[in-house]
PDB file of C-alpha atoms in Angstrom:
ATOM      1  CA  UNK A   1     161.135  69.710  84.141  1.00 58.00           C
ATOM      2  CA  UNK A   2     157.870  71.608  84.378  1.00 63.00           C
ATOM      3  CA  UNK A   3     158.008  75.169  85.639  1.00 68.00           C
ATOM      4  CA  UNK A   4     155.686  76.711  88.211  1.00 68.00           C
ATOM      5  CA  UNK A   5     153.719  79.592  86.723  1.00 66.00           C
ATOM      6  CA  UNK A   6     153.832  82.677  88.891  1.00 62.00           C
ATOM      7  CA  UNK A   7     151.512  85.659  88.601  1.00 69.00           C
ATOM      8  CA  UNK A   8     150.904  88.734  90.714  1.00 74.00           C
ATOM      9  CA  UNK A   9     147.854  89.933  88.825  1.00 81.00           C
ATOM     10  CA  UNK A  10     144.331  89.963  90.256  1.00 89.00           C
ATOM     11  CA  UNK A  11     141.205  92.090  89.879  1.00 90.00           C
ATOM     12  CA  UNK A  12     140.155  91.437  93.480  1.00 95.00           C
ATOM     13  CA  UNK A  13     139.875  94.594  95.596  1.00 96.00           C
ATOM     14  CA  UNK A  14     139.163  94.796  99.344  1.00 96.00           C
ATOM     15  CA  UNK A  15     138.410  98.212 100.827  1.00 97.00           C
ATOM     16  CA  UNK A  16     137.117  99.416 104.199  1.00 96.00           C
ATOM     17  CA  UNK A  17     133.472  99.537 103.065  1.00 97.00           C
ATOM     18  CA  UNK A  18     133.360  97.260 100.002  1.00 98.00           C
ATOM     19  CA  UNK A  19     135.085  94.442  98.170  1.00 98.00           C
ATOM     20  CA  UNK A  20     135.125  92.935  94.695  1.00 98.00           C
ATOM     21  CA  UNK A  21     136.054  89.238  94.799  1.00 97.00           C
ATOM     22  CA  UNK A  22     136.872  87.799  91.355  1.00 96.00           C
ATOM     23  CA  UNK A  23     137.783  84.247  92.377  1.00 92.00           C
ATOM     24  CA  UNK A  24     141.286  84.198  90.911  1.00 91.00           C
ATOM     25  CA  UNK A  25     142.787  84.001  94.394  1.00 90.00           C
ATOM     26  CA  UNK A  26     140.475  81.486  96.065  1.00 93.00           C
ATOM     27  CA  UNK A  27     142.060  79.171  98.631  1.00 94.00           C
ATOM     28  CA  UNK A  28     140.182  76.122  99.946  1.00 95.00           C
ATOM     29  CA  UNK A  29     138.832  76.236 103.514  1.00 96.00           C
ATOM     30  CA  UNK A  30     137.882  73.315 105.757  1.00 95.00           C
ATOM     31  CA  UNK A  31     134.418  73.304 107.343  1.00 95.00           C
ATOM     32  CA  UNK A  32     133.787  70.550 109.936  1.00 96.00           C
ATOM     33  CA  UNK A  33     131.139  68.123 108.658  1.00 97.00           C
ATOM     34  CA  UNK A  34     131.550  69.207 105.043  1.00 98.00           C
ATOM     35  CA  UNK A  35     133.678  66.507 103.391  1.00 98.00           C
ATOM     36  CA  UNK A  36     135.122  65.797  99.932  1.00 98.00           C
ATOM     37  CA  UNK A  37     134.271  69.275  98.691  1.00 98.00           C
ATOM     38  CA  UNK A  38     135.930  72.608  97.980  1.00 98.00           C
ATOM     39  CA  UNK A  39     134.849  75.549 100.116  1.00 98.00           C
ATOM     40  CA  UNK A  40     135.737  79.129  99.224  1.00 98.00           C
ATOM     41  CA  UNK A  41     134.932  81.832 101.788  1.00 98.00           C
ATOM     42  CA  UNK A  42     134.003  84.850  99.663  1.00 98.00           C
ATOM     43  CA  UNK A  43     132.727  87.219 102.371  1.00 98.00           C
ATOM     44  CA  UNK A  44     133.166  86.877 106.126  1.00 96.00           C
ATOM     45  CA  UNK A  45     133.252  88.750 109.425  1.00 96.00           C
ATOM     46  CA  UNK A  46     137.052  88.870 109.161  1.00 95.00           C
ATOM     47  CA  UNK A  47     136.748  91.563 106.446  1.00 95.00           C
ATOM     48  CA  UNK A  48     134.251  93.613 108.454  1.00 95.00           C
ATOM     49  CA  UNK A  49     131.005  92.018 107.266  1.00 97.00           C
ATOM     50  CA  UNK A  50     128.259  90.825 109.616  1.00 97.00           C
ATOM     51  CA  UNK A  51     127.357  87.781 107.527  1.00 98.00           C
ATOM     52  CA  UNK A  52     129.155  85.080 105.560  1.00 98.00           C
ATOM     53  CA  UNK A  53     128.990  84.136 101.865  1.00 98.00           C
ATOM     54  CA  UNK A  54     130.503  80.852 100.640  1.00 98.00           C
ATOM     55  CA  UNK A  55     130.954  79.049  97.329  1.00 98.00           C
ATOM     56  CA  UNK A  56     130.980  75.233  97.600  1.00 98.00           C
ATOM     57  CA  UNK A  57     131.980  72.878  94.792  1.00 98.00           C
ATOM     58  CA  UNK A  58     130.828  69.259  95.150  1.00 98.00           C
ATOM     59  CA  UNK A  59     131.628  65.910  93.591  1.00 97.00           C
ATOM     60  CA  UNK A  60     129.805  62.585  93.769  1.00 96.00           C
ATOM     61  CA  UNK A  61     131.535  61.750  97.079  1.00 97.00           C
ATOM     62  CA  UNK A  62     130.714  65.039  98.796  1.00 98.00           C
ATOM     63  CA  UNK A  63     128.627  65.400 101.936  1.00 98.00           C
ATOM     64  CA  UNK A  64     127.592  68.590 103.699  1.00 98.00           C
ATOM     65  CA  UNK A  65     126.362  67.548 107.121  1.00 98.00           C
ATOM     66  CA  UNK A  66     125.616  69.922 109.950  1.00 97.00           C
ATOM     67  CA  UNK A  67     123.182  71.606 112.298  1.00 97.00           C
ATOM     68  CA  UNK A  68     122.402  75.294 112.297  1.00 98.00           C
ATOM     69  CA  UNK A  69     123.001  76.923 115.674  1.00 96.00           C
ATOM     70  CA  UNK A  70     123.034  80.717 115.993  1.00 96.00           C
ATOM     71  CA  UNK A  71     123.044  81.292 112.240  1.00 97.00           C
ATOM     72  CA  UNK A  72     120.466  80.525 109.566  1.00 98.00           C
ATOM     73  CA  UNK A  73     121.759  79.446 106.136  1.00 98.00           C
ATOM     74  CA  UNK A  74     120.417  80.083 102.641  1.00 98.00           C
ATOM     75  CA  UNK A  75     121.643  77.590  99.982  1.00 98.00           C
ATOM     76  CA  UNK A  76     121.345  78.348  96.236  1.00 99.00           C
ATOM     77  CA  UNK A  77     122.339  75.849  93.527  1.00 98.00           C
ATOM     78  CA  UNK A  78     124.363  77.593  90.823  1.00 98.00           C
ATOM     79  CA  UNK A  79     125.118  74.492  88.756  1.00 98.00           C
ATOM     80  CA  UNK A  80     124.412  70.749  88.887  1.00 98.00           C
ATOM     81  CA  UNK A  81     122.165  68.898  91.325  1.00 98.00           C
ATOM     82  CA  UNK A  82     122.187  67.259  94.755  1.00 98.00           C
ATOM     83  CA  UNK A  83     119.905  65.850  97.443  1.00 98.00           C
ATOM     84  CA  UNK A  84     118.958  67.614 100.678  1.00 98.00           C
ATOM     85  CA  UNK A  85     117.799  65.635 103.694  1.00 98.00           C
ATOM     86  CA  UNK A  86     116.021  67.710 106.320  1.00 97.00           C
ATOM     87  CA  UNK A  87     113.055  67.197 108.661  1.00 93.00           C
ATOM     88  CA  UNK A  88     112.889  63.501 107.743  1.00 93.00           C
ATOM     89  CA  UNK A  89     112.394  64.016 104.014  1.00 96.00           C
ATOM     90  CA  UNK A  90     114.647  64.174 100.961  1.00 98.00           C
ATOM     91  CA  UNK A  91     114.439  66.804  98.219  1.00 98.00           C
ATOM     92  CA  UNK A  92     116.400  66.838  94.975  1.00 98.00           C
ATOM     93  CA  UNK A  93     117.779  70.292  94.215  1.00 98.00           C
ATOM     94  CA  UNK A  94     118.779  71.315  90.690  1.00 98.00           C
ATOM     95  CA  UNK A  95     120.119  74.509  89.130  1.00 98.00           C
ATOM     96  CA  UNK A  96     118.293  77.561  90.547  1.00 98.00           C
ATOM     97  CA  UNK A  97     116.861  75.543  93.455  1.00 98.00           C
ATOM     98  CA  UNK A  98     117.254  77.044  96.907  1.00 98.00           C
ATOM     99  CA  UNK A  99     116.799  75.997 100.514  1.00 98.00           C
ATOM    100  CA  UNK A 100     116.392  78.236 103.538  1.00 98.00           C
ATOM    101  CA  UNK A 101     117.478  76.419 106.711  1.00 98.00           C
ATOM    102  CA  UNK A 102     116.517  78.224 109.943  1.00 98.00           C
ATOM    103  CA  UNK A 103     118.310  77.872 113.260  1.00 98.00           C
ATOM    104  CA  UNK A 104     118.341  74.572 115.173  1.00 97.00           C
ATOM    105  CA  UNK A 105     117.952  72.310 112.129  1.00 98.00           C
ATOM    106  CA  UNK A 106     119.935  69.218 111.089  1.00 98.00           C
ATOM    107  CA  UNK A 107     120.699  68.989 107.363  1.00 98.00           C
ATOM    108  CA  UNK A 108     122.602  66.724 104.952  1.00 98.00           C
ATOM    109  CA  UNK A 109     123.504  67.456 101.315  1.00 98.00           C
ATOM    110  CA  UNK A 110     124.737  64.454  99.304  1.00 98.00           C
ATOM    111  CA  UNK A 111     124.293  62.511  96.036  1.00 98.00           C
ATOM    112  CA  UNK A 112     125.725  65.463  94.133  1.00 98.00           C
ATOM    113  CA  UNK A 113     126.430  65.581  90.441  1.00 98.00           C
ATOM    114  CA  UNK A 114     130.126  66.111  89.718  1.00 98.00           C
ATOM    115  CA  UNK A 115     130.901  69.832  89.623  1.00 98.00           C
ATOM    116  CA  UNK A 116     127.764  70.959  91.445  1.00 98.00           C
ATOM    117  CA  UNK A 117     128.202  74.462  92.868  1.00 98.00           C
ATOM    118  CA  UNK A 118     126.238  75.950  95.762  1.00 98.00           C
ATOM    119  CA  UNK A 119     126.263  79.543  96.964  1.00 98.00           C
ATOM    120  CA  UNK A 120     125.408  80.148 100.628  1.00 98.00           C
ATOM    121  CA  UNK A 121     124.535  83.119 102.829  1.00 98.00           C
ATOM    122  CA  UNK A 122     124.902  82.744 106.612  1.00 98.00           C
ATOM    123  CA  UNK A 123     123.491  85.258 109.111  1.00 98.00           C
ATOM    124  CA  UNK A 124     123.068  85.111 112.865  1.00 97.00           C
ATOM    125  CA  UNK A 125     119.318  85.038 113.480  1.00 98.00           C
ATOM    126  CA  UNK A 126     117.753  87.878 115.493  1.00 96.00           C
ATOM    127  CA  UNK A 127     114.463  86.707 117.075  1.00 95.00           C
ATOM    128  CA  UNK A 128     111.570  89.176 117.041  1.00 95.00           C
ATOM    129  CA  UNK A 129     109.210  89.302 120.010  1.00 93.00           C
ATOM    130  CA  UNK A 130     105.800  87.886 119.158  1.00 95.00           C
ATOM    131  CA  UNK A 131     107.010  85.978 116.074  1.00 96.00           C
ATOM    132  CA  UNK A 132     107.996  82.353 115.642  1.00 96.00           C
ATOM    133  CA  UNK A 133     111.255  81.287 114.025  1.00 96.00           C
ATOM    134  CA  UNK A 134     110.768  80.817 110.244  1.00 97.00           C
ATOM    135  CA  UNK A 135     110.255  77.328 108.838  1.00 97.00           C
ATOM    136  CA  UNK A 136     112.341  75.495 106.244  1.00 98.00           C
ATOM    137  CA  UNK A 137     111.740  76.712 102.668  1.00 98.00           C
ATOM    138  CA  UNK A 138     112.687  74.662  99.582  1.00 98.00           C
ATOM    139  CA  UNK A 139     111.833  76.028  96.136  1.00 98.00           C
ATOM    140  CA  UNK A 140     113.230  76.980  92.747  1.00 98.00           C
ATOM    141  CA  UNK A 141     113.737  80.510  91.430  1.00 98.00           C
ATOM    142  CA  UNK A 142     111.838  79.518  88.296  1.00 98.00           C
ATOM    143  CA  UNK A 143     108.689  79.488  90.470  1.00 98.00           C
ATOM    144  CA  UNK A 144     109.192  83.022  91.814  1.00 98.00           C
ATOM    145  CA  UNK A 145     107.406  85.867  90.050  1.00 97.00           C
ATOM    146  CA  UNK A 146     109.439  88.736  88.630  1.00 98.00           C
ATOM    147  CA  UNK A 147     108.187  92.165  89.681  1.00 98.00           C
ATOM    148  CA  UNK A 148     109.040  95.544  88.175  1.00 98.00           C
ATOM    149  CA  UNK A 149     111.468  97.601  90.260  1.00 97.00           C
ATOM    150  CA  UNK A 150     110.960 101.366  90.676  1.00 96.00           C
ATOM    151  CA  UNK A 151     108.523 101.501  87.759  1.00 97.00           C
ATOM    152  CA  UNK A 152     111.169 100.496  85.191  1.00 98.00           C
ATOM    153  CA  UNK A 153     110.139  97.425  83.172  1.00 98.00           C
ATOM    154  CA  UNK A 154     113.817  96.745  82.361  1.00 98.00           C
ATOM    155  CA  UNK A 155     114.544  96.176  86.071  1.00 98.00           C
ATOM    156  CA  UNK A 156     113.063  92.920  87.380  1.00 98.00           C
ATOM    157  CA  UNK A 157     113.172  91.653  90.967  1.00 98.00           C
ATOM    158  CA  UNK A 158     112.517  88.211  92.478  1.00 98.00           C
ATOM    159  CA  UNK A 159     112.128  87.915  96.263  1.00 98.00           C
ATOM    160  CA  UNK A 160     113.123  84.340  97.093  1.00 98.00           C
ATOM    161  CA  UNK A 161     112.071  84.642 100.756  1.00 98.00           C
ATOM    162  CA  UNK A 162     108.750  86.048 102.052  1.00 95.00           C
ATOM    163  CA  UNK A 163     110.570  88.852 103.882  1.00 90.00           C
ATOM    164  CA  UNK A 164     108.094  91.531 102.796  1.00 89.00           C
ATOM    165  CA  UNK A 165     105.081  89.710 104.230  1.00 93.00           C
ATOM    166  CA  UNK A 166     106.624  87.902 107.223  1.00 95.00           C
ATOM    167  CA  UNK A 167     108.566  89.982 109.764  1.00 97.00           C
ATOM    168  CA  UNK A 168     109.999  86.836 111.352  1.00 97.00           C
ATOM    169  CA  UNK A 169     112.599  86.917 108.538  1.00 98.00           C
ATOM    170  CA  UNK A 170     115.586  89.139 109.262  1.00 97.00           C
ATOM    171  CA  UNK A 171     117.333  88.460 105.947  1.00 97.00           C
ATOM    172  CA  UNK A 172     116.315  88.764 102.310  1.00 98.00           C
ATOM    173  CA  UNK A 173     117.736  87.006  99.265  1.00 98.00           C
ATOM    174  CA  UNK A 174     116.707  88.436  95.912  1.00 98.00           C
ATOM    175  CA  UNK A 175     117.583  87.959  92.242  1.00 98.00           C
ATOM    176  CA  UNK A 176     117.882  91.229  90.312  1.00 98.00           C
ATOM    177  CA  UNK A 177     117.726  91.180  86.492  1.00 98.00           C
ATOM    178  CA  UNK A 178     118.806  94.171  84.390  1.00 98.00           C
ATOM    179  CA  UNK A 179     117.832  94.056  80.739  1.00 98.00           C
ATOM    180  CA  UNK A 180     120.600  95.245  78.360  1.00 97.00           C
ATOM    181  CA  UNK A 181     121.398  98.911  79.001  1.00 96.00           C
ATOM    182  CA  UNK A 182     119.340  99.142  82.204  1.00 98.00           C
ATOM    183  CA  UNK A 183     120.679 100.750  85.376  1.00 98.00           C
ATOM    184  CA  UNK A 184     119.714 101.625  88.930  1.00 98.00           C
ATOM    185  CA  UNK A 185     117.643 104.840  88.916  1.00 97.00           C
ATOM    186  CA  UNK A 186     119.766 106.495  91.641  1.00 97.00           C
ATOM    187  CA  UNK A 187     122.882 105.982  93.762  1.00 98.00           C
ATOM    188  CA  UNK A 188     121.695 103.959  96.752  1.00 97.00           C
ATOM    189  CA  UNK A 189     123.001 104.718 100.252  1.00 97.00           C
ATOM    190  CA  UNK A 190     121.366 102.741 103.066  1.00 96.00           C
ATOM    191  CA  UNK A 191     121.770 100.881 106.334  1.00 95.00           C
ATOM    192  CA  UNK A 192     121.404  97.418 104.764  1.00 96.00           C
ATOM    193  CA  UNK A 193     124.537  95.403 104.066  1.00 98.00           C
ATOM    194  CA  UNK A 194     124.860  93.456 100.801  1.00 98.00           C
ATOM    195  CA  UNK A 195     126.627  90.364  99.559  1.00 98.00           C
ATOM    196  CA  UNK A 196     126.060  89.333  95.950  1.00 98.00           C
ATOM    197  CA  UNK A 197     127.242  87.133  93.102  1.00 98.00           C
ATOM    198  CA  UNK A 198     126.756  87.705  89.380  1.00 98.00           C
ATOM    199  CA  UNK A 199     124.849  84.884  87.698  1.00 98.00           C
ATOM    200  CA  UNK A 200     124.787  86.220  84.145  1.00 98.00           C
ATOM    201  CA  UNK A 201     126.073  89.076  82.029  1.00 98.00           C
ATOM    202  CA  UNK A 202     128.298  91.997  82.858  1.00 98.00           C
ATOM    203  CA  UNK A 203     128.259  95.651  83.787  1.00 98.00           C
ATOM    204  CA  UNK A 204     129.901  98.397  85.789  1.00 98.00           C
ATOM    205  CA  UNK A 205     129.406  98.952  89.529  1.00 98.00           C
ATOM    206  CA  UNK A 206     130.047 102.129  91.473  1.00 98.00           C
ATOM    207  CA  UNK A 207     131.098 101.398  95.077  1.00 98.00           C
ATOM    208  CA  UNK A 208     131.888 104.426  97.260  1.00 98.00           C
ATOM    209  CA  UNK A 209     133.821 106.706  94.865  1.00 97.00           C
ATOM    210  CA  UNK A 210     135.285 103.925  92.698  1.00 98.00           C
ATOM    211  CA  UNK A 211     134.110 102.140  89.556  1.00 98.00           C
ATOM    212  CA  UNK A 212     134.519  98.421  88.812  1.00 98.00           C
ATOM    213  CA  UNK A 213     133.810  96.222  85.773  1.00 97.00           C
ATOM    214  CA  UNK A 214     131.856  93.139  86.931  1.00 97.00           C
ATOM    215  CA  UNK A 215     130.968  89.905  85.147  1.00 97.00           C
ATOM    216  CA  UNK A 216     129.446  86.474  85.722  1.00 97.00           C
ATOM    217  CA  UNK A 217     130.978  84.542  88.630  1.00 97.00           C
ATOM    218  CA  UNK A 218     132.301  87.574  90.505  1.00 98.00           C
ATOM    219  CA  UNK A 219     131.078  88.749  93.917  1.00 98.00           C
ATOM    220  CA  UNK A 220     130.700  92.022  95.782  1.00 98.00           C
ATOM    221  CA  UNK A 221     130.472  93.003  99.451  1.00 98.00           C
ATOM    222  CA  UNK A 222     128.916  96.347 100.392  1.00 98.00           C
ATOM    223  CA  UNK A 223     129.028  97.634 103.959  1.00 98.00           C
ATOM    224  CA  UNK A 224     126.179  99.745 105.333  1.00 97.00           C
ATOM    225  CA  UNK A 225     126.101 103.254 103.847  1.00 97.00           C
ATOM    226  CA  UNK A 226     128.486 102.415 101.012  1.00 98.00           C
ATOM    227  CA  UNK A 227     127.161 104.414  98.017  1.00 98.00           C
ATOM    228  CA  UNK A 228     126.303 101.983  95.198  1.00 98.00           C
ATOM    229  CA  UNK A 229     125.086 102.086  91.600  1.00 98.00           C
ATOM    230  CA  UNK A 230     125.040  99.549  88.753  1.00 98.00           C
ATOM    231  CA  UNK A 231     124.580  99.703  84.996  1.00 98.00           C
ATOM    232  CA  UNK A 232     124.324  96.684  82.674  1.00 98.00           C
ATOM    233  CA  UNK A 233     126.626  96.422  79.648  1.00 97.00           C
ATOM    234  CA  UNK A 234     126.513  94.171  76.595  1.00 95.00           C
ATOM    235  CA  UNK A 235     123.688  92.505  74.676  1.00 96.00           C
ATOM    236  CA  UNK A 236     122.469  90.069  77.344  1.00 97.00           C
ATOM    237  CA  UNK A 237     120.762  90.701  80.697  1.00 98.00           C
ATOM    238  CA  UNK A 238     122.920  91.199  83.762  1.00 98.00           C
ATOM    239  CA  UNK A 239     121.658  89.095  86.676  1.00 98.00           C
ATOM    240  CA  UNK A 240     122.854  88.843  90.255  1.00 98.00           C
ATOM    241  CA  UNK A 241     121.669  87.198  93.458  1.00 98.00           C
ATOM    242  CA  UNK A 242     122.108  89.199  96.625  1.00 98.00           C
ATOM    243  CA  UNK A 243     121.646  89.171 100.396  1.00 98.00           C
ATOM    244  CA  UNK A 244     120.596  91.974 102.721  1.00 98.00           C
ATOM    245  CA  UNK A 245     119.635  92.284 106.393  1.00 97.00           C
ATOM    246  CA  UNK A 246     116.095  93.579 107.023  1.00 96.00           C
ATOM    247  CA  UNK A 247     113.082  93.878 109.364  1.00 96.00           C
ATOM    248  CA  UNK A 248     114.893  94.744 112.594  1.00 93.00           C
ATOM    249  CA  UNK A 249     115.341  97.958 114.572  1.00 85.00           C
ATOM    250  CA  UNK A 250     118.478  99.827 113.458  1.00 82.00           C
ATOM    251  CA  UNK A 251     119.460 100.539 117.089  1.00 72.00           C
ATOM    252  CA  UNK A 252     118.948  98.881 120.464  1.00 60.00           C
ATOM    253  CA  UNK A 253     116.029 100.444 122.366  1.00 57.00           C
TER     254      UNK A 253
END
């Protein structure tokens, strides 16, 4: 008779103003309209966040069908490929492809390669007077220029959305690459909230007054004003994709 393996070990940590989610305790969630797939809720309002971050694993029978309502969704393909049907056209997404779906849009993801994984960021959209709602964006990170961050050529940033040139966007999604040994130039403390996942490499992250080893596949939530710092370790670049809220007044006036 086979025995059930029991373990009480996990590197996941959830604090008041930050969390490190390692994936060893994921439990599948059901999302209406998303069928024959595995959905892991990594970050959510239930833990104190004001956005949602999901990891979806697809097979060749999977379908993600829905319509955005209050929240916009950013989809990023981590592995594999799939088709996206939106606005009457079909696009094939492969690894590093992304799709920004604004509010009030119907979408369907299907025809997925077995084992395809998609990372998503969901945020309730805040309209800005005098600006139209953003349009659908479909692209691949390979097409996005890397820019030097804070004058350090070992820190490279890709802005996947045109948030710096178009104030209609109230969320940013960036890919941050640290060459081996690189680190943030200071401990950041700011009003923006972050959700991120490591795409490559490893390093050490300071969150509040604690230090955490981080590697590929793991995720972090940072609440506003949580002090943060990162340094890359090892012989390969450390790369993560992250979300932040932007371009809106910090208080109601």
